């Protein structure tokens, strides 16, 4: 198969329209058969539930070319399951896991010419999403929904390697204790835009959100979970019902235990103890891990011993191992890699 004429090395994290996307509609209590389409536009009523009351959820995953030239996705079953959870919490019909996986396979296969070559640092980003598509003016769930999945090639999240970033402790809250922080809903992002732009205006790369109830415990950033490394090389990640369960983070905890022989624990992390950690990173599909060099809490700085030049040593090992598994250089645990035929 001939690849598109794209300068893979200069791709950013931006949308580029590709040839095919998957669409399925839910009507009269059932999903239709679904199909691939060349039409990149969505046409819906002005009164659609998604436009009025933000009834929508989404997922994000990637397809890669492995070292031996296969095209694979990484743990798409977990994206499918998470989207089922998101749908239930938003009173949306579940798009079945098997169909989700089928849609991923079809879209990647139909856009194989856009899957960046091994070694380019670029990947094919996949965006499944679902929204209420029929008219609702009284506040209630939609009756009709659309599931879509498109693909867009994206560059390496960090050009020229991952430099540690500086984040601030944020005065706004991301998620309420019994709210929607644990699902991947667009509404969680809409309300984070003000906080992230304010952080950027003040010279920070990201926000660290604390728990809304007590503001003493670490939650996550707007779109990535935290991992910390203790001075005696234990990997720690915050536990909370209002954190989005990152697939990257769950995978890194497994990698720490089963590949690196490290202790790894998910527990409540008080902000007061953050100064005692040796390393800090943010994890998500887009960048895998972004190292954090400095956290600023209203003028008070926490500088990690790993510094501002490179990732800490344990973070680097976690990164190298997980990306090695994804790119087929390291043997993956059973079921982590789904090959696209
Ligand atoms: C998507 C997302 C993450 C990262 O999850 P991955 O499955 O690792 O991509 C973390 N936090 C939030 C709020 C997210 O929406």
mmCIF file of C-alpha atoms and ligand atoms in Angstrom:
data_model
loop_
_atom_site.group_PDB
_atom_site.id
_atom_site.type_symbol
_atom_site.label_atom_id
_atom_site.label_comp_id
_atom_site.label_asym_id
_atom_site.label_seq_id
_atom_site.Cartn_x
_atom_site.Cartn_y
_atom_site.Cartn_z
ATOM 1 C CA UNK A 1 0.000 0.000 0.000
ATOM 2 C CA UNK A 2 1.335 3.388 -1.004
ATOM 3 C CA UNK A 3 1.595 5.973 1.802
ATOM 4 C CA UNK A 4 0.243 9.508 1.375
ATOM 5 C CA UNK A 5 2.771 12.162 0.533
ATOM 6 C CA UNK A 6 3.002 13.657 4.026
ATOM 7 C CA UNK A 7 6.054 15.106 5.757
ATOM 8 C CA UNK A 8 5.620 12.838 8.813
ATOM 9 C CA UNK A 9 8.403 14.521 10.737
ATOM 10 C CA UNK A 10 6.800 17.952 10.690
ATOM 11 C CA UNK A 11 3.279 16.906 11.723
ATOM 12 C CA UNK A 12 1.910 18.633 14.800
ATOM 13 C CA UNK A 13 -0.984 17.584 17.012
ATOM 14 C CA UNK A 14 -3.596 18.975 14.608
ATOM 15 C CA UNK A 15 -6.574 17.671 12.670
ATOM 16 C CA UNK A 16 -5.977 16.547 9.110
ATOM 17 C CA UNK A 17 -8.932 15.160 7.180
ATOM 18 C CA UNK A 18 -8.395 11.561 6.071
ATOM 19 C CA UNK A 19 -10.279 9.447 3.537
ATOM 20 C CA UNK A 20 -12.767 7.418 5.585
ATOM 21 C CA UNK A 21 -14.567 7.589 8.918
ATOM 22 C CA UNK A 22 -17.113 5.275 10.552
ATOM 23 C CA UNK A 23 -20.699 6.328 11.318
ATOM 24 C CA UNK A 24 -23.520 4.527 13.081
ATOM 25 C CA UNK A 25 -26.882 6.010 14.081
ATOM 26 C CA UNK A 26 -29.074 5.054 17.010
ATOM 27 C CA UNK A 27 -32.808 5.407 16.400
ATOM 28 C CA UNK A 28 -35.981 3.741 17.753
ATOM 29 C CA UNK A 29 -33.960 2.004 20.421
ATOM 30 C CA UNK A 30 -31.322 0.361 18.216
ATOM 31 C CA UNK A 31 -28.009 1.048 16.470
ATOM 32 C CA UNK A 32 -28.046 0.680 12.680
ATOM 33 C CA UNK A 33 -25.497 -1.485 10.869
ATOM 34 C CA UNK A 34 -22.961 1.368 10.573
ATOM 35 C CA UNK A 35 -20.605 2.011 7.679
ATOM 36 C CA UNK A 36 -17.557 3.878 6.463
ATOM 37 C CA UNK A 37 -18.167 7.201 4.728
ATOM 38 C CA UNK A 38 -16.119 9.787 2.859
ATOM 39 C CA UNK A 39 -18.278 12.619 4.219
ATOM 40 C CA UNK A 40 -16.416 14.435 6.997
ATOM 41 C CA UNK A 41 -19.346 16.707 7.851
ATOM 42 C CA UNK A 42 -21.989 16.124 10.488
ATOM 43 C CA UNK A 43 -25.426 17.559 9.729
ATOM 44 C CA UNK A 44 -27.836 17.705 12.680
ATOM 45 C CA UNK A 45 -30.812 19.765 13.825
ATOM 46 C CA UNK A 46 -30.146 23.137 15.452
ATOM 47 C CA UNK A 47 -31.821 21.765 18.580
ATOM 48 C CA UNK A 48 -29.683 18.595 18.939
ATOM 49 C CA UNK A 49 -29.035 17.408 22.499
ATOM 50 C CA UNK A 50 -25.296 17.785 22.032
ATOM 51 C CA UNK A 51 -25.639 21.428 20.973
ATOM 52 C CA UNK A 52 -28.059 22.410 23.745
ATOM 53 C CA UNK A 53 -27.056 20.292 26.742
ATOM 54 C CA UNK A 54 -23.633 18.911 25.761
ATOM 55 C CA UNK A 55 -24.720 15.282 25.723
ATOM 56 C CA UNK A 56 -21.516 13.816 24.317
ATOM 57 C CA UNK A 57 -18.550 11.636 25.202
ATOM 58 C CA UNK A 58 -15.401 10.600 23.372
ATOM 59 C CA UNK A 59 -12.290 8.427 23.378
ATOM 60 C CA UNK A 60 -8.727 8.763 22.101
ATOM 61 C CA UNK A 61 -6.304 6.048 20.984
ATOM 62 C CA UNK A 62 -3.608 5.506 18.374
ATOM 63 C CA UNK A 63 -2.587 3.157 15.590
ATOM 64 C CA UNK A 64 1.143 2.588 15.045
ATOM 65 C CA UNK A 65 3.455 0.913 12.605
ATOM 66 C CA UNK A 66 5.599 -1.581 14.496
ATOM 67 C CA UNK A 67 9.282 -2.263 13.906
ATOM 68 C CA UNK A 68 8.375 -5.267 11.723
ATOM 69 C CA UNK A 69 5.869 -3.289 9.649
ATOM 70 C CA UNK A 70 2.546 -4.391 11.163
ATOM 71 C CA UNK A 71 -0.181 -1.850 11.920
ATOM 72 C CA UNK A 72 -1.481 -2.202 15.469
ATOM 73 C CA UNK A 73 -3.624 -0.470 18.074
ATOM 74 C CA UNK A 74 -2.883 -0.461 21.793
ATOM 75 C CA UNK A 75 -5.511 -1.907 24.186
ATOM 76 C CA UNK A 76 -8.544 -0.621 22.240
ATOM 77 C CA UNK A 77 -10.763 -2.924 24.347
ATOM 78 C CA UNK A 78 -10.160 -0.622 27.315
ATOM 79 C CA UNK A 79 -11.233 2.424 25.282
ATOM 80 C CA UNK A 80 -14.385 0.539 24.294
ATOM 81 C CA UNK A 81 -15.171 -0.317 27.915
ATOM 82 C CA UNK A 82 -14.476 3.212 29.121
ATOM 83 C CA UNK A 83 -16.781 4.612 26.454
ATOM 84 C CA UNK A 84 -19.510 2.251 27.657
ATOM 85 C CA UNK A 85 -19.064 3.667 31.165
ATOM 86 C CA UNK A 86 -19.145 7.250 29.865
ATOM 87 C CA UNK A 87 -22.333 6.575 27.888
ATOM 88 C CA UNK A 88 -24.143 5.056 30.882
ATOM 89 C CA UNK A 89 -23.313 8.026 33.111
ATOM 90 C CA UNK A 90 -24.679 10.420 30.464
ATOM 91 C CA UNK A 91 -27.899 8.429 29.835
ATOM 92 C CA UNK A 92 -26.690 7.540 26.346
ATOM 93 C CA UNK A 93 -27.078 4.123 24.726
ATOM 94 C CA UNK A 94 -23.965 1.972 24.942
ATOM 95 C CA UNK A 95 -22.146 1.372 21.675
ATOM 96 C CA UNK A 96 -21.193 -2.297 22.105
ATOM 97 C CA UNK A 97 -17.532 -3.144 22.682
ATOM 98 C CA UNK A 98 -17.310 -5.628 19.804
ATOM 99 C CA UNK A 99 -18.720 -3.043 17.406
ATOM 100 C CA UNK A 100 -16.342 -0.383 18.728
ATOM 101 C CA UNK A 101 -13.380 -2.679 18.018
ATOM 102 C CA UNK A 102 -14.757 -3.452 14.573
ATOM 103 C CA UNK A 103 -15.072 0.292 13.844
ATOM 104 C CA UNK A 104 -11.458 0.872 14.952
ATOM 105 C CA UNK A 105 -10.236 -1.900 12.655
ATOM 106 C CA UNK A 106 -12.268 -0.637 9.699
ATOM 107 C CA UNK A 107 -11.173 2.993 10.028
ATOM 108 C CA UNK A 108 -7.495 2.173 10.461
ATOM 109 C CA UNK A 109 -7.601 -0.282 7.590
ATOM 110 C CA UNK A 110 -9.384 2.197 5.276
ATOM 111 C CA UNK A 111 -6.843 4.903 6.159
ATOM 112 C CA UNK A 112 -3.743 2.684 6.180
ATOM 113 C CA UNK A 113 -2.038 5.136 3.805
ATOM 114 C CA UNK A 114 -2.144 7.676 6.635
ATOM 115 C CA UNK A 115 -0.547 5.458 9.292
ATOM 116 C CA UNK A 116 2.903 7.011 9.780
ATOM 117 C CA UNK A 117 5.904 4.761 9.140
ATOM 118 C CA UNK A 118 7.898 3.186 11.978
ATOM 119 C CA UNK A 119 10.552 5.496 13.352
ATOM 120 C CA UNK A 120 8.895 8.731 12.209
ATOM 121 C CA UNK A 121 7.665 9.472 15.728
ATOM 122 C CA UNK A 122 4.229 10.149 14.256
ATOM 123 C CA UNK A 123 1.108 7.999 14.784
ATOM 124 C CA UNK A 124 -2.468 7.767 13.552
ATOM 125 C CA UNK A 125 -4.703 9.261 16.233
ATOM 126 C CA UNK A 126 -8.209 7.792 16.452
ATOM 127 C CA UNK A 127 -11.151 9.725 17.819
ATOM 128 C CA UNK A 128 -14.325 7.764 18.590
ATOM 129 C CA UNK A 129 -17.182 9.925 19.851
ATOM 130 C CA UNK A 130 -20.906 9.871 20.395
ATOM 131 C CA UNK A 131 -23.518 12.577 20.756
ATOM 132 C CA UNK A 132 -27.254 13.212 21.109
ATOM 133 C CA UNK A 133 -28.436 14.087 17.613
ATOM 134 C CA UNK A 134 -32.204 14.707 17.726
ATOM 135 C CA UNK A 135 -34.068 17.764 19.003
ATOM 136 C CA UNK A 136 -34.391 18.246 22.768
ATOM 137 C CA UNK A 137 -35.523 21.538 24.267
ATOM 138 C CA UNK A 138 -36.859 20.308 27.617
ATOM 139 C CA UNK A 139 -33.981 18.966 29.697
ATOM 140 C CA UNK A 140 -33.923 15.229 29.012
ATOM 141 C CA UNK A 141 -31.777 12.678 27.203
ATOM 142 C CA UNK A 142 -31.923 12.572 23.403
ATOM 143 C CA UNK A 143 -33.769 9.739 21.653
ATOM 144 C CA UNK A 144 -31.328 9.540 18.770
ATOM 145 C CA UNK A 145 -27.535 9.355 18.793
ATOM 146 C CA UNK A 146 -24.632 9.202 16.406
ATOM 147 C CA UNK A 147 -21.402 7.274 16.987
ATOM 148 C CA UNK A 148 -18.487 8.350 14.795
ATOM 149 C CA UNK A 149 -14.837 7.445 14.591
ATOM 150 C CA UNK A 150 -12.303 9.369 12.530
ATOM 151 C CA UNK A 151 -8.541 9.150 12.151
ATOM 152 C CA UNK A 152 -5.946 11.891 11.798
ATOM 153 C CA UNK A 153 -2.150 11.536 11.613
ATOM 154 C CA UNK A 154 -0.342 13.375 14.418
ATOM 155 C CA UNK A 155 3.286 14.178 15.044
ATOM 156 C CA UNK A 156 5.334 13.283 18.087
ATOM 157 C CA UNK A 157 3.831 15.195 20.995
ATOM 158 C CA UNK A 158 7.253 16.560 21.875
ATOM 159 C CA UNK A 159 9.454 17.479 18.966
ATOM 160 C CA UNK A 160 13.097 16.883 19.782
ATOM 161 C CA UNK A 161 12.392 14.849 22.910
ATOM 162 C CA UNK A 162 10.402 15.440 26.041
ATOM 163 C CA UNK A 163 11.682 18.373 28.109
ATOM 164 C CA UNK A 164 10.320 18.594 31.641
ATOM 165 C CA UNK A 165 7.444 21.019 32.005
ATOM 166 C CA UNK A 166 6.402 23.469 34.714
ATOM 167 C CA UNK A 167 2.888 23.251 36.115
ATOM 168 C CA UNK A 168 0.920 25.251 38.660
ATOM 169 C CA UNK A 169 -1.490 24.266 41.395
ATOM 170 C CA UNK A 170 -4.830 25.419 40.040
ATOM 171 C CA UNK A 171 -7.425 27.395 42.020
ATOM 172 C CA UNK A 172 -10.283 26.064 39.889
ATOM 173 C CA UNK A 173 -11.697 22.573 40.341
ATOM 174 C CA UNK A 174 -11.882 19.991 37.569
ATOM 175 C CA UNK A 175 -14.383 17.543 39.007
ATOM 176 C CA UNK A 176 -16.750 17.317 41.966
ATOM 177 C CA UNK A 177 -16.498 14.318 44.339
ATOM 178 C CA UNK A 178 -19.636 12.647 42.975
ATOM 179 C CA UNK A 179 -19.591 14.331 39.571
ATOM 180 C CA UNK A 180 -18.355 13.311 36.126
ATOM 181 C CA UNK A 181 -14.555 13.455 36.487
ATOM 182 C CA UNK A 182 -14.234 9.692 35.952
ATOM 183 C CA UNK A 183 -15.850 9.680 32.500
ATOM 184 C CA UNK A 184 -14.518 11.042 29.221
ATOM 185 C CA UNK A 185 -17.116 13.705 28.536
ATOM 186 C CA UNK A 186 -16.589 16.857 26.498
ATOM 187 C CA UNK A 187 -18.175 18.842 29.318
ATOM 188 C CA UNK A 188 -15.152 18.150 31.550
ATOM 189 C CA UNK A 189 -12.958 19.794 28.946
ATOM 190 C CA UNK A 190 -15.209 22.772 28.182
ATOM 191 C CA UNK A 191 -14.920 24.019 31.729
ATOM 192 C CA UNK A 192 -11.147 23.421 31.864
ATOM 193 C CA UNK A 193 -10.388 25.769 28.942
ATOM 194 C CA UNK A 194 -10.497 28.932 31.033
ATOM 195 C CA UNK A 195 -8.112 27.429 33.600
ATOM 196 C CA UNK A 196 -5.617 26.161 31.022
ATOM 197 C CA UNK A 197 -5.543 29.452 29.104
ATOM 198 C CA UNK A 198 -5.014 31.327 32.362
ATOM 199 C CA UNK A 199 -2.150 28.941 33.219
ATOM 200 C CA UNK A 200 -0.564 29.579 29.807
ATOM 201 C CA UNK A 201 -0.935 33.360 30.202
ATOM 202 C CA UNK A 202 0.929 33.042 33.498
ATOM 203 C CA UNK A 203 3.702 31.007 31.875
ATOM 204 C CA UNK A 204 2.760 27.466 33.002
ATOM 205 C CA UNK A 205 2.341 24.431 30.791
ATOM 206 C CA UNK A 206 -0.427 22.696 32.740
ATOM 207 C CA UNK A 207 -2.684 22.789 35.802
ATOM 208 C CA UNK A 208 -2.481 20.417 38.736
ATOM 209 C CA UNK A 209 -6.031 20.009 40.038
ATOM 210 C CA UNK A 210 -6.578 19.181 43.707
ATOM 211 C CA UNK A 211 -9.603 17.347 45.090
ATOM 212 C CA UNK A 212 -12.537 19.745 45.120
ATOM 213 C CA UNK A 213 -13.806 18.780 48.588
ATOM 214 C CA UNK A 214 -10.688 19.375 50.692
ATOM 215 C CA UNK A 215 -8.121 20.802 48.276
ATOM 216 C CA UNK A 216 -5.439 18.731 49.998
ATOM 217 C CA UNK A 217 -5.092 15.770 47.616
ATOM 218 C CA UNK A 218 -3.650 15.529 44.097
ATOM 219 C CA UNK A 219 -6.139 14.648 41.339
ATOM 220 C CA UNK A 220 -4.849 15.078 37.791
ATOM 221 C CA UNK A 221 -4.358 17.706 35.077
ATOM 222 C CA UNK A 222 -6.968 18.656 32.478
ATOM 223 C CA UNK A 223 -6.140 15.639 30.324
ATOM 224 C CA UNK A 224 -3.489 13.466 31.942
ATOM 225 C CA UNK A 225 -3.016 11.434 35.157
ATOM 226 C CA UNK A 226 -0.031 11.849 37.492
ATOM 227 C CA UNK A 227 2.607 9.310 38.314
ATOM 228 C CA UNK A 228 5.232 9.983 40.955
ATOM 229 C CA UNK A 229 8.397 8.110 41.863
ATOM 230 C CA UNK A 230 9.544 8.000 45.480
ATOM 231 C CA UNK A 231 13.179 8.375 46.480
ATOM 232 C CA UNK A 232 13.331 4.622 46.995
ATOM 233 C CA UNK A 233 11.975 3.975 43.487
ATOM 234 C CA UNK A 234 8.368 3.138 44.203
ATOM 235 C CA UNK A 235 5.861 4.269 41.568
ATOM 236 C CA UNK A 236 2.832 6.031 43.051
ATOM 237 C CA UNK A 237 -0.333 7.271 41.355
ATOM 238 C CA UNK A 238 -3.225 9.149 42.991
ATOM 239 C CA UNK A 239 -6.426 7.234 43.721
ATOM 240 C CA UNK A 240 -9.722 9.099 43.543
ATOM 241 C CA UNK A 241 -13.224 8.521 42.210
ATOM 242 C CA UNK A 242 -13.077 11.799 40.291
ATOM 243 C CA UNK A 243 -9.953 10.969 38.233
ATOM 244 C CA UNK A 244 -10.357 9.735 34.660
ATOM 245 C CA UNK A 245 -8.917 6.186 34.610
ATOM 246 C CA UNK A 246 -6.086 6.663 32.087
ATOM 247 C CA UNK A 247 -5.215 3.562 30.075
ATOM 248 C CA UNK A 248 -1.631 4.793 29.780
ATOM 249 C CA UNK A 249 -1.375 5.133 33.550
ATOM 250 C CA UNK A 250 -2.881 1.689 34.182
ATOM 251 C CA UNK A 251 -0.436 0.223 31.648
ATOM 252 C CA UNK A 252 2.545 2.019 33.207
ATOM 253 C CA UNK A 253 1.661 0.605 36.641
ATOM 254 C CA UNK A 254 1.709 -2.896 35.117
ATOM 255 C CA UNK A 255 5.003 -2.142 33.352
ATOM 256 C CA UNK A 256 6.534 -0.931 36.622
ATOM 257 C CA UNK A 257 5.555 -4.151 38.425
ATOM 258 C CA UNK A 258 5.994 -6.764 35.736
ATOM 259 C CA UNK A 259 8.802 -5.437 33.534
ATOM 260 C CA UNK A 260 10.847 -3.253 35.882
ATOM 261 C CA UNK A 261 10.295 -5.153 39.132
ATOM 262 C CA UNK A 262 9.269 -1.994 40.982
ATOM 263 C CA UNK A 263 6.603 -1.576 43.596
ATOM 264 C CA UNK A 264 3.665 0.384 42.244
ATOM 265 C CA UNK A 265 0.749 1.647 44.272
ATOM 266 C CA UNK A 266 -2.453 3.549 43.647
ATOM 267 C CA UNK A 267 -3.353 5.502 46.768
ATOM 268 C CA UNK A 268 -4.444 8.917 47.955
ATOM 269 C CA UNK A 269 -1.597 11.393 47.480
ATOM 270 C CA UNK A 270 -1.604 14.499 49.660
ATOM 271 C CA UNK A 271 -0.204 17.635 48.071
ATOM 272 C CA UNK A 272 1.968 18.062 51.183
ATOM 273 C CA UNK A 273 3.979 14.952 50.323
ATOM 274 C CA UNK A 274 4.630 15.891 46.680
ATOM 275 C CA UNK A 275 7.811 17.740 47.663
ATOM 276 C CA UNK A 276 9.271 14.438 48.871
ATOM 277 C CA UNK A 277 8.978 12.627 45.524
ATOM 278 C CA UNK A 278 12.013 12.185 43.265
ATOM 279 C CA UNK A 279 10.216 12.253 39.901
ATOM 280 C CA UNK A 280 6.890 13.324 38.482
ATOM 281 C CA UNK A 281 5.203 12.753 35.140
ATOM 282 C CA UNK A 282 1.878 13.195 33.364
ATOM 283 C CA UNK A 283 0.514 10.267 31.421
ATOM 284 C CA UNK A 284 -1.941 9.975 28.572
ATOM 285 C CA UNK A 285 -2.233 8.590 25.063
ATOM 286 C CA UNK A 286 -1.007 11.764 23.344
ATOM 287 C CA UNK A 287 2.467 12.019 24.913
ATOM 288 C CA UNK A 288 2.672 8.703 26.831
ATOM 289 C CA UNK A 289 4.608 10.512 29.619
ATOM 290 C CA UNK A 290 5.402 14.216 29.949
ATOM 291 C CA UNK A 291 8.008 14.709 32.658
ATOM 292 C CA UNK A 292 7.259 17.445 35.198
ATOM 293 C CA UNK A 293 10.300 19.345 36.452
ATOM 294 C CA UNK A 294 8.644 21.945 38.627
ATOM 295 C CA UNK A 295 5.338 22.533 40.382
ATOM 296 C CA UNK A 296 4.474 26.054 41.533
ATOM 297 C CA UNK A 297 1.973 26.501 44.360
ATOM 298 C CA UNK A 298 1.153 30.206 44.596
ATOM 299 C CA UNK A 299 4.779 31.270 44.374
ATOM 300 C CA UNK A 300 6.188 28.309 46.330
ATOM 301 C CA UNK A 301 8.261 26.082 44.063
ATOM 302 C CA UNK A 302 8.711 22.331 44.207
ATOM 303 C CA UNK A 303 11.683 21.370 42.041
ATOM 304 C CA UNK A 304 12.149 17.648 41.447
ATOM 305 C CA UNK A 305 15.712 16.294 41.707
ATOM 306 C CA UNK A 306 15.396 15.035 38.109
ATOM 307 C CA UNK A 307 15.677 18.686 37.022
ATOM 308 C CA UNK A 308 14.531 20.629 33.961
ATOM 309 C CA UNK A 309 16.764 19.013 31.338
ATOM 310 C CA UNK A 310 15.569 15.440 31.072
ATOM 311 C CA UNK A 311 13.161 12.835 32.395
ATOM 312 C CA UNK A 312 13.972 11.206 35.700
ATOM 313 C CA UNK A 313 15.631 7.765 35.380
ATOM 314 C CA UNK A 314 12.600 5.704 36.437
ATOM 315 C CA UNK A 315 10.241 7.795 34.295
ATOM 316 C CA UNK A 316 12.577 7.217 31.344
ATOM 317 C CA UNK A 317 12.565 3.451 31.917
ATOM 318 C CA UNK A 318 8.771 3.425 32.117
ATOM 319 C CA UNK A 319 8.563 5.476 28.924
ATOM 320 C CA UNK A 320 11.064 3.347 27.014
ATOM 321 C CA UNK A 321 9.397 0.107 28.062
ATOM 322 C CA UNK A 322 5.840 1.131 27.264
ATOM 323 C CA UNK A 323 6.733 2.706 23.901
ATOM 324 C CA UNK A 324 8.861 -0.393 23.187
ATOM 325 C CA UNK A 325 5.798 -2.569 23.781
ATOM 326 C CA UNK A 326 3.636 -0.333 21.599
ATOM 327 C CA UNK A 327 6.138 -0.287 18.732
ATOM 328 C CA UNK A 328 6.726 -4.047 18.883
ATOM 329 C CA UNK A 329 10.333 -3.885 20.126
ATOM 330 C CA UNK A 330 9.434 -5.482 23.463
ATOM 331 C CA UNK A 331 7.107 -8.458 23.922
ATOM 332 C CA UNK A 332 3.666 -7.237 24.983
ATOM 333 C CA UNK A 333 1.521 -8.781 27.702
ATOM 334 C CA UNK A 334 -1.266 -10.991 26.323
ATOM 335 C CA UNK A 335 -4.045 -8.917 24.740
ATOM 336 C CA UNK A 336 -2.349 -5.497 24.742
ATOM 337 C CA UNK A 337 -1.707 -5.282 21.005
ATOM 338 C CA UNK A 338 -4.453 -5.635 18.388
ATOM 339 C CA UNK A 339 -3.117 -6.125 14.902
ATOM 340 C CA UNK A 340 -5.050 -4.582 12.003
ATOM 341 C CA UNK A 341 -5.286 -7.075 9.179
HETATM 342 C C1 LIG B 1 -8.149 10.904 28.236
HETATM 343 C C2 LIG B 1 -7.752 11.450 29.564
HETATM 344 C C3 LIG B 1 -6.602 10.998 30.241
HETATM 345 C C4 LIG B 1 -5.618 10.038 29.625
HETATM 346 O O1 LIG B 1 -6.161 8.778 29.400
HETATM 347 P P1 LIG B 1 -5.452 7.752 28.397
HETATM 348 O O2 LIG B 1 -6.402 6.622 28.352
HETATM 349 O O3 LIG B 1 -4.156 7.381 28.994
HETATM 350 O O4 LIG B 1 -5.294 8.471 27.106
HETATM 351 C C5 LIG B 1 -6.346 11.506 31.497
HETATM 352 N N1 LIG B 1 -7.156 12.424 32.068
HETATM 353 C C6 LIG B 1 -8.262 12.882 31.448
HETATM 354 C C7 LIG B 1 -9.098 13.891 32.133
HETATM 355 C C8 LIG B 1 -8.595 12.408 30.181
HETATM 356 O O5 LIG B 1 -9.685 12.872 29.580
#
